[in-house]
Coordinates of C-alpha atoms and ligand atoms in Angstrom, one line a residue:
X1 CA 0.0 0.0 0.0
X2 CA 2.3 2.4 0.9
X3 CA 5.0 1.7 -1.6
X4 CA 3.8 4.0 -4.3
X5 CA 3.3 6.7 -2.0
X6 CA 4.3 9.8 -1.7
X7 CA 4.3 12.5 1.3
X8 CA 2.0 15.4 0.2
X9 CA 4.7 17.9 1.3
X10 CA 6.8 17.3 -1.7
X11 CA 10.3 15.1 -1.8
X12 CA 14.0 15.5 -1.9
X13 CA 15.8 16.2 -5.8
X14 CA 18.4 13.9 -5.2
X15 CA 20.6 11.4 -2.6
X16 CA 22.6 14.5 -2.1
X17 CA 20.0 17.0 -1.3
X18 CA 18.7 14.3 1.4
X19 CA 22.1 14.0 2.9
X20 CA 22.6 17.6 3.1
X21 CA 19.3 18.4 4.9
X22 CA 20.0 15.3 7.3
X23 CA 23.6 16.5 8.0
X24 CA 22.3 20.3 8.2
X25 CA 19.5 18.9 11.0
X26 CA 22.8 17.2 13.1
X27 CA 24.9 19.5 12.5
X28 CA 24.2 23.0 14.6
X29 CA 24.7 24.2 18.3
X30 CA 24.5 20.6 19.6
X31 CA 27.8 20.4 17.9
X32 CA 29.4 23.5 18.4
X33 CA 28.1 24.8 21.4
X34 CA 26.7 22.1 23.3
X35 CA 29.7 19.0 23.0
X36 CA 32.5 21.5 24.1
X37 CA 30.1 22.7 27.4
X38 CA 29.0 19.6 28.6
X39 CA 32.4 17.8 28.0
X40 CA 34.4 20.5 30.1
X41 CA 31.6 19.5 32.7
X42 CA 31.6 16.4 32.7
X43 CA 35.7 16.1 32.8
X44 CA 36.8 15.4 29.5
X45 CA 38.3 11.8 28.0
X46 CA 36.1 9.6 29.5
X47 CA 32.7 11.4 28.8
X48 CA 33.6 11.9 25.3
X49 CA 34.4 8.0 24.7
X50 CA 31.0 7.4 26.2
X51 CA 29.8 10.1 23.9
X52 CA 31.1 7.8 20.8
X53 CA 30.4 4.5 21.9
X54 CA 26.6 5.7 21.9
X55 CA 26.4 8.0 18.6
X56 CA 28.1 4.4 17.0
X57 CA 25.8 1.4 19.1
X58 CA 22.8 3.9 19.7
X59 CA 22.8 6.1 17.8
X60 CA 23.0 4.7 14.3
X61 CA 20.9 2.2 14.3
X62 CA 17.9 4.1 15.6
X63 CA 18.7 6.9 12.8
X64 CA 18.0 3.7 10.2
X65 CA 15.1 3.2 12.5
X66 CA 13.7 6.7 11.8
X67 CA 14.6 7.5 8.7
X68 CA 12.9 4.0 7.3
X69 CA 9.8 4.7 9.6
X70 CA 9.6 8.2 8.1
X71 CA 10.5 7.0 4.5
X72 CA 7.5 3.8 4.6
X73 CA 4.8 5.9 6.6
X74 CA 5.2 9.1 4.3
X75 CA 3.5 11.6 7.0
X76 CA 4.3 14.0 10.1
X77 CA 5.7 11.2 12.4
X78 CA 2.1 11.1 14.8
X79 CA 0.2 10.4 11.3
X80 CA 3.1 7.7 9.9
X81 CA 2.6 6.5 13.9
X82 CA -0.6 5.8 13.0
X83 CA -0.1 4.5 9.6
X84 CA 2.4 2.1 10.6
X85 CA 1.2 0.6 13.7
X86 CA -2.0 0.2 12.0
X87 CA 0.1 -1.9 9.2
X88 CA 1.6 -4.3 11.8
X89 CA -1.6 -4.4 13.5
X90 CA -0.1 -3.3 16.8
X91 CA -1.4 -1.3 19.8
X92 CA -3.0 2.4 19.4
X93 CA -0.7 3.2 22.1
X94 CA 2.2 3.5 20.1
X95 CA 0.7 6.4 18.5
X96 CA 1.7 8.8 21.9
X97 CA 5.2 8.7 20.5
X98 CA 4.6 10.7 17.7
X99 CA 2.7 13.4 20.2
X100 CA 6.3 13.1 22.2
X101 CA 8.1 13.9 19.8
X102 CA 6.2 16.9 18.7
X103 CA 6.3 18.2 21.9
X104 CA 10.3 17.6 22.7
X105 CA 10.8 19.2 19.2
X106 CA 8.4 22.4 20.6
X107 CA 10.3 22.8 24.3
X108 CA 14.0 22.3 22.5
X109 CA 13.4 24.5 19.9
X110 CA 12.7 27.4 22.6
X111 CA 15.6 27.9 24.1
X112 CA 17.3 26.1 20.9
X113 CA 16.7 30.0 19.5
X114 CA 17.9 31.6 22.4
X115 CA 21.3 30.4 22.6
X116 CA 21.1 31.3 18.5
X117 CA 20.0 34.2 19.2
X118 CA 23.7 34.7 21.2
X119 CA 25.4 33.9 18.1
X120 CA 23.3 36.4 15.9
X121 CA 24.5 39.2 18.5
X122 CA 27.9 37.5 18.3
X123 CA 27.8 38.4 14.3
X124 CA 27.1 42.0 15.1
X125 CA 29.9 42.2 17.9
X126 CA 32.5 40.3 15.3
X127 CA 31.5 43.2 13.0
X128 CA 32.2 46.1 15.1
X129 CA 35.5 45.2 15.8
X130 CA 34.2 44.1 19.8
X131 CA 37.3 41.2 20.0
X132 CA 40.1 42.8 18.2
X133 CA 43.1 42.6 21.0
X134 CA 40.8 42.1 23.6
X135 CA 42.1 39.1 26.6
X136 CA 39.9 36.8 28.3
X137 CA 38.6 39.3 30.9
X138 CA 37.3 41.7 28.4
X139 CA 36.3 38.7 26.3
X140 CA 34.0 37.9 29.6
X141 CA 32.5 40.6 30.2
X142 CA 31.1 40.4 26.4
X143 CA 28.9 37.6 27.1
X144 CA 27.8 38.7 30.7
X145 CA 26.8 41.9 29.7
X146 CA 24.8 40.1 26.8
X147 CA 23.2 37.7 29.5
X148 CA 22.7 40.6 31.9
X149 CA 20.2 41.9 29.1
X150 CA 17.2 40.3 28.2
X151 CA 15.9 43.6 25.5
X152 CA 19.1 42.0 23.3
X153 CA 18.0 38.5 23.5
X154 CA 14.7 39.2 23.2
X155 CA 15.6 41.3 20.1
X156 CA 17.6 38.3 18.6
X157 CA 15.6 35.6 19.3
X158 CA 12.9 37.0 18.2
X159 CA 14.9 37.6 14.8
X160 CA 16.3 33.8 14.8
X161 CA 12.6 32.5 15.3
X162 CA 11.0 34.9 11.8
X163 CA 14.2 33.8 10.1
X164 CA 13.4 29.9 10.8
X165 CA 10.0 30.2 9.9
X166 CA 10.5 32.2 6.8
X167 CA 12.6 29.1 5.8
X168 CA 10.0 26.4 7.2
X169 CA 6.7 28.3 6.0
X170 CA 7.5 27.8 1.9
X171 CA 8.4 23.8 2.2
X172 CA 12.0 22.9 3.4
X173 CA 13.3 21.6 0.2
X174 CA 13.9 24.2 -1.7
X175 CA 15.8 27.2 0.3
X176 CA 17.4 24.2 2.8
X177 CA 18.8 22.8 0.5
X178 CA 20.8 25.7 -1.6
X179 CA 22.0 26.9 1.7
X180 CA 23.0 23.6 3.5
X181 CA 25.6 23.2 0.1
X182 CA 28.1 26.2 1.0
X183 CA 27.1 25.9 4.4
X184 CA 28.6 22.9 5.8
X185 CA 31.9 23.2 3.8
X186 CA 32.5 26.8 4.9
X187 CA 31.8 26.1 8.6
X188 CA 34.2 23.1 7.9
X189 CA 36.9 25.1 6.6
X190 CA 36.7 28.1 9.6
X191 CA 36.6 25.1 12.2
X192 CA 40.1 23.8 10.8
X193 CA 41.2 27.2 10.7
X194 CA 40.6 28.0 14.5
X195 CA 42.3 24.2 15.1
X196 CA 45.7 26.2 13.6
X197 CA 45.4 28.9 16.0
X198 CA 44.5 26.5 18.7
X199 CA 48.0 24.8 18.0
X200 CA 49.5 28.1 18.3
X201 CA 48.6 28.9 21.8
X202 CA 51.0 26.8 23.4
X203 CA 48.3 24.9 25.3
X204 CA 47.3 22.5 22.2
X205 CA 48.6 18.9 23.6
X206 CA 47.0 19.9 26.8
X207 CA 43.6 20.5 25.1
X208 CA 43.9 17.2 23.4
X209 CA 44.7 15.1 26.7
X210 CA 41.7 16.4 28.2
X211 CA 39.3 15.7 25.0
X212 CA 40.7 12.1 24.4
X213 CA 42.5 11.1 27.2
X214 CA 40.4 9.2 29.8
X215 CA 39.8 9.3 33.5
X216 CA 36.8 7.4 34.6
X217 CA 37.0 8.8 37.9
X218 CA 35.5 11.8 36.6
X219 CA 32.3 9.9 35.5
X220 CA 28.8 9.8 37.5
X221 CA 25.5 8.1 36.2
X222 CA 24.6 11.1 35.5
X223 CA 27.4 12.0 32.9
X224 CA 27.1 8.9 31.5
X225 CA 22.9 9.8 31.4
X226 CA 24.3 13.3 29.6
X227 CA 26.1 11.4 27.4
X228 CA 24.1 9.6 25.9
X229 CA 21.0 12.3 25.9
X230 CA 24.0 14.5 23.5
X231 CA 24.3 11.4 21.5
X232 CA 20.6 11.4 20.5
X233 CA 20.6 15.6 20.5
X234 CA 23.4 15.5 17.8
X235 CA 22.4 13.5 16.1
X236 CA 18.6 15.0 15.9
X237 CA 16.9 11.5 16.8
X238 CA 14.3 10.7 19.2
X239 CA 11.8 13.3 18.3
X240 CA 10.6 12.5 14.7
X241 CA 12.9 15.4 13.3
X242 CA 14.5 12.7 11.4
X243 CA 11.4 10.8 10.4
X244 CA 10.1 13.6 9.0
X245 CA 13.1 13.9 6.5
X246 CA 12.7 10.5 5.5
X247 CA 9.2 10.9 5.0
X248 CA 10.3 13.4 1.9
X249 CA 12.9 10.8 1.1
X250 CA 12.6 8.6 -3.2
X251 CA 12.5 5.1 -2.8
X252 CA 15.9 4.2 -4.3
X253 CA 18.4 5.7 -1.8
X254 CA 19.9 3.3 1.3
X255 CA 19.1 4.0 4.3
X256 CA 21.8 2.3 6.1
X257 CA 24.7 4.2 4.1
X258 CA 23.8 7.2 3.9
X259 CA 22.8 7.2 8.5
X260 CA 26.4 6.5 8.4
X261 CA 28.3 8.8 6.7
X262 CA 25.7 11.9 8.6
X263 CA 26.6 10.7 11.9
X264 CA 30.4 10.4 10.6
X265 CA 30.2 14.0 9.9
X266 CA 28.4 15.6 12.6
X267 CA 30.7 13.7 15.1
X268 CA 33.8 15.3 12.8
X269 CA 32.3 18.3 13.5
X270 CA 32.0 18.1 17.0
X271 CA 35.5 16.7 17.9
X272 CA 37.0 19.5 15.4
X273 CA 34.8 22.2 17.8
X274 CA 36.9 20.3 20.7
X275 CA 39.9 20.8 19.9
X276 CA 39.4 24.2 18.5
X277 CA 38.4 25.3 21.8
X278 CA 40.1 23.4 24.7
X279 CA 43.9 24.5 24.1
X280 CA 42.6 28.3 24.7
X281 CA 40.6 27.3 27.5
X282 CA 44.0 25.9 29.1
X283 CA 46.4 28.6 27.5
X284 CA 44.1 31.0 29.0
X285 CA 43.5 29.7 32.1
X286 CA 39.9 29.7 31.4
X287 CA 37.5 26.9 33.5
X288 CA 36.8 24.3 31.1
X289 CA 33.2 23.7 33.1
X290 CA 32.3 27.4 32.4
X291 CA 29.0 26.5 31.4
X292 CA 27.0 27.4 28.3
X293 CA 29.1 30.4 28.2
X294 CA 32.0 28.3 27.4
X295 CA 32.4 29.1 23.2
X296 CA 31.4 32.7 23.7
X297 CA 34.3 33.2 26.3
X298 CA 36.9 31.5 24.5
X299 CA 36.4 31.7 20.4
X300 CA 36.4 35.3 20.0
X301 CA 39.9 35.2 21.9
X302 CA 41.2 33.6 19.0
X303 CA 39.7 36.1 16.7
X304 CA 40.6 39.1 18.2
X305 CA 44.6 37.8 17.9
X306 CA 44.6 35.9 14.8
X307 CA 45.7 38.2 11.9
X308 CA 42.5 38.5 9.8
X309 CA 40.1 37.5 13.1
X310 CA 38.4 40.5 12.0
X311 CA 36.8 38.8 9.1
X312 CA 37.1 35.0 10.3
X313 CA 34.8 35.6 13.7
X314 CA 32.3 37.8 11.3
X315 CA 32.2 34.1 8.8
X316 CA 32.4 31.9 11.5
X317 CA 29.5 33.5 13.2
X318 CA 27.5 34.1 10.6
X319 CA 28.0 30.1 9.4
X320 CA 27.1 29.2 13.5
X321 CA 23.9 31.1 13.1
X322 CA 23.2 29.1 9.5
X323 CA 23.8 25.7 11.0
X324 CA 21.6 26.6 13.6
X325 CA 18.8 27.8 11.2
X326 CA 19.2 24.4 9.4
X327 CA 19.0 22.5 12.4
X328 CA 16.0 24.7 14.0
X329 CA 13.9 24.1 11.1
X330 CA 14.0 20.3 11.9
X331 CA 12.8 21.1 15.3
X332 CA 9.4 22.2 14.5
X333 CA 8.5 20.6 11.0
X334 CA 6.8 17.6 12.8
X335 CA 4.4 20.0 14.5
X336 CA 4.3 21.9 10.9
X337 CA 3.7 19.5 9.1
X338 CA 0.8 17.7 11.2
X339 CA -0.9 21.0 11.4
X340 CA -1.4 20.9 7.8
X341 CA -2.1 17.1 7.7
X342 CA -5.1 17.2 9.9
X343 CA -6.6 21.2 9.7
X344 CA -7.7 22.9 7.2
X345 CA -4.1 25.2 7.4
X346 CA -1.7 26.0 4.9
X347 CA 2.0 26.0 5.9
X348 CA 2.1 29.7 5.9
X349 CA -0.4 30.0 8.8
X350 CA 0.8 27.0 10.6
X351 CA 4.0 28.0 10.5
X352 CA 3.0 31.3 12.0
X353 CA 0.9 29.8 14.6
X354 CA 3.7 27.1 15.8
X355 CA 6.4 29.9 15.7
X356 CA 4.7 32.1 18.1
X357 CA 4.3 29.2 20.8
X358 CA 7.7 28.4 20.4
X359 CA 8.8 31.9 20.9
X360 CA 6.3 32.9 23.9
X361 CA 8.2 29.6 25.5
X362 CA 12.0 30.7 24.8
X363 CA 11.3 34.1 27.1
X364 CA 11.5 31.4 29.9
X365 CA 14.9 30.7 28.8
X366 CA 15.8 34.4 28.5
X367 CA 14.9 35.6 31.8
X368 CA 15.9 32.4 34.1
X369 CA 18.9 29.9 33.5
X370 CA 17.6 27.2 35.6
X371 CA 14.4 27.3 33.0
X372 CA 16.5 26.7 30.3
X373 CA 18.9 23.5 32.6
X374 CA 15.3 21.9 33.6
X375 CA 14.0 21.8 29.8
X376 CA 17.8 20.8 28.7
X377 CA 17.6 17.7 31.0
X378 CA 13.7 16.9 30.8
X379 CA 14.4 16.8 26.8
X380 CA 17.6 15.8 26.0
X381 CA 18.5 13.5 28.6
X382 CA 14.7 12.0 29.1
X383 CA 12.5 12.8 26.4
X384 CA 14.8 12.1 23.3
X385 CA 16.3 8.9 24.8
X386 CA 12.4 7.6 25.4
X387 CA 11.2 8.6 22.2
X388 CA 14.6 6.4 20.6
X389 CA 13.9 3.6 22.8
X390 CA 10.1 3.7 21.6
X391 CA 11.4 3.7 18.0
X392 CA 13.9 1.3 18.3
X393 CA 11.5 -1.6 19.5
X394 CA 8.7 -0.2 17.3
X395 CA 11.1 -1.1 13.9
X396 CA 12.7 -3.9 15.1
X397 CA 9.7 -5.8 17.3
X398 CA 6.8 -4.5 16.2
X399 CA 6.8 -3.5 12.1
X400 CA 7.1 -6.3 10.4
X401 CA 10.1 -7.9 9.3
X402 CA 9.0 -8.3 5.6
X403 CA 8.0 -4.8 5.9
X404 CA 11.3 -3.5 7.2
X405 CA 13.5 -5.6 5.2
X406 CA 12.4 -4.3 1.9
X407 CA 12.2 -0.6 3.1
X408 CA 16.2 -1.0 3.9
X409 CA 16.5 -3.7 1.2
X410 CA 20.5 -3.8 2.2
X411 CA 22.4 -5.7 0.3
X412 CA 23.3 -8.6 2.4
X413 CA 21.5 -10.8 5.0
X414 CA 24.2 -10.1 7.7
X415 CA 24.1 -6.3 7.5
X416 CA 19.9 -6.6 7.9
X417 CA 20.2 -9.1 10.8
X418 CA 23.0 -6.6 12.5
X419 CA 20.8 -3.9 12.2
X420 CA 17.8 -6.0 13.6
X421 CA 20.4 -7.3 16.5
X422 CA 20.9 -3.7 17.5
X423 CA 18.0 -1.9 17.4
X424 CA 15.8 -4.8 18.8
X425 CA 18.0 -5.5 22.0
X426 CA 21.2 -3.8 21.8
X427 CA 20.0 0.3 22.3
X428 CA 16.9 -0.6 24.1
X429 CA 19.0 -2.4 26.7
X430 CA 21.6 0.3 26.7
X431 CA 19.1 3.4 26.9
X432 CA 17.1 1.4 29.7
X433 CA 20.1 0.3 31.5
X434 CA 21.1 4.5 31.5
X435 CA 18.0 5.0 32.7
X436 CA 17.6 2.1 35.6
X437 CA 21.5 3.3 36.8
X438 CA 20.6 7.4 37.1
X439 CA 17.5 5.9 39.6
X440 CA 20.2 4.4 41.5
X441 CA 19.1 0.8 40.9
X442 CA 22.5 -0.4 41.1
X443 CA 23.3 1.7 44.4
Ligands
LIG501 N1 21.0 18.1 16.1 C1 20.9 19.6 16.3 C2 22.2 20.1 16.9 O1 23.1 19.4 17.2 C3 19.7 20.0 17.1 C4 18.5 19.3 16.6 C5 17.9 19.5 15.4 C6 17.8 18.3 17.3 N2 16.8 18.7 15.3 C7 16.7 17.9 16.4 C8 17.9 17.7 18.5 C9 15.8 16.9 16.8 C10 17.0 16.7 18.9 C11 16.0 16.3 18.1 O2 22.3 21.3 17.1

């Protein structure tokens, strides 16, 4: 039935643009901002090869998961929910985990805009010269007078959330993907560039031992609960953001290949954000568990002693606040799309409606910080890894394996039954196992 179909939103030109708009959904502030924070919090090595083993045993399979879900049901992920559990003539509860993923997408995407709204005003202060020759004290006070005024980030979040709709209300395809294609190279090129001043501060090998070399004794449950919540937040899984993308996805593309070589480059992105920032944390003598502060206090040290900074922290802002456009879009075209799927609403007006609510939320995040850590750890450390476990037994215990098989159609029985292994027992048993240890079931 559902092998002909096609989603009523439209569908992707090509293999490429697919990739691009799934890499351009990973790649954003999870990687840049986020990683760097939460790995200077959580002490370094060891939370970062915890990080890794769950983007690789996790993560991936449950990306195959969604993106086949999204790809056979063809719909917002609560209408392929329905489609698909209907197929395998399965429980009606299962259709809830579309609705939680709609509403992680809504509370991240609040204060998602906030902190993007900090990079816009970062664009502005690049501009006007604010880093040129500045040190790390001046470079402080930057960012606290910025937090010290909500009119500023009221002003720029506000202008993130109109630029993010103007891109979702027209249909993501077409603008998404033109400006994911010199996106992700350029931010790619300025990362490597920062890496070379990082090597120049003196403090390089010392930024590296901290990113890769590891010291369990620095990890709690809930680190290793953090961890794995970043894994699914990086990646964008556990919400339908994904599902959604392959429900615009042609028939003839594999699945299994192409979740690979996304998480492959958001993780390169992440780790190149690492050890861009680390060595000038150390050479410095910054704290490396500054907090969500943490690229904002350190990056534009770089670019206010690097000869040409001027112009490198105007690009490399101005390619942050991209990748976080690219990403944000993802965030809210579940609850886009099922607003046109079941009213009578074009996008334009849904898009409207869902980008007020969203915006009306993130003033939460603007005037209190312990708003923005409680919606943090309710989403990314509960929701997302929920909604993943959810999926994961949904493709691999509940859709049926006929079903699946020919919507992955890899080309070998080994690769399908390693797939199956994971996502069946594998990530359910790790994200539950997280789960049971942060309760303190194992004392
Ligand atoms: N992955 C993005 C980042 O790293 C954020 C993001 C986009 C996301 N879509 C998502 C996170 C869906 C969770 C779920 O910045």
């Amino acid at each position: 039935m559902t092998d002909t179909k096609k989603s009523i939103h439209g569908e992707w030109s090509s293999r490429f643009a697919f990739i691009l708009a799934a890499t351009g959904s990973a790649v954003g502030l999870g990687n840049i901002w986020k990683f760097p924070y939460i790995t200077g919090e959580n002490g370094g090595g060891a939370f970062v090869i915890i990080y890794l083993l769950c983007v690789a045993v996790i993560g991936i399979p449950i990306m195959i998961a969604e993106i086949m879900m999204g790809r056979r049901g063809r719909q917002c992920p609560i209408n392929t929910l329905e489609t698909l559990t209907e197929e395998a003539g399965a429980n009606k509860n299962w259709h809830s985990l579309g609705w939680l993923g709609v509403i992680a997408g809504f509370l991240i995407l609040s204060y998602y805009s906030v902190i993007a709204g900090w990079a816009m005003a970062y664009v502005v202060k690049a501009f006007t010269g604010s880093f040129s020759g500045e040190g790390a004290a001046q470079i402080k006070t930057l960012f606290s007078d910025l937090q010290a005024s909500p009119g500023q980030q009221i002003f720029w979040h506000t202008t993130f959330m109109f630029a993010t709709m103007s891109v979702v209300a027209p249909g993501v395809q077409g603008g998404l993907e033109k400006a994911v294609r010199f996106l992700m190279p350029g931010l790619f090129v300025l990362l490597m560039l920062l890496v070379a001043y990082a090597m120049t501060t003196g403090a390089y090998m010392q930024g590296l031992a901290f990113l890769f070399k590891p010291d369990f004794s620095e990890i709690t449950g809930d680190s290793v609960l953090t961890a794995m919540g970043h894994a699914f937040f990086t990646l964008s899984l556990g919400m339908g953001a994904i599902m959604v993308y392959g429900s615009y996805l042609p028939k003839d593309i594999s699945i299994a290949k192409t979740s690979i070589l996304i998480a492959c480059a958001d993780t390169l992105v992440a780790l190149l954000a690492g050890i861009a920032i680390f060595p000038i944390v150390f050479a410095y003598g910054l704290e490396a568990s500054a907090g969500p502060g943490l690229i904002f206090q350190t990056l534009p040290i770089a670019f206010g002693n690097m000869t040409g900074g001027w112009l490198f922290g105007v690009l490399f802002f101005v390619l942050l606040v991209f990748a976080a456009i690219s990403s944000a879009i993802s965030l809210i075209e579940p609850a886009v799309a099922w607003v046109v799927e079941n009213y009578n609403v074009d996008r334009k007006k849904a898009s409207i409606y869902m980008g007020l609510a969203t915006w009306f939320l993130g003033l939460g995040t603007v005037f209190s910080e312990s708003f923005f850590e409680k919606i943090d750890y309710l989403t990314a450390n509960l929701m997302l890894p929920l909604g993943g476990l959810c999926i994961a037994l949904f493709a691999g215990r509940v859709m049926l394996q006929k079903h699946t098989q020919a919507e992955l159609a890899l080309d070998n029985e080994t690769e399908y039954a390693v797939w199956k292994f994971l996502v069946s027992y594998i990530a359910p048993a790790a994200v539950f196992l997280v789960f049971l240890h942060v309760l303190g079931v194992f004392g």
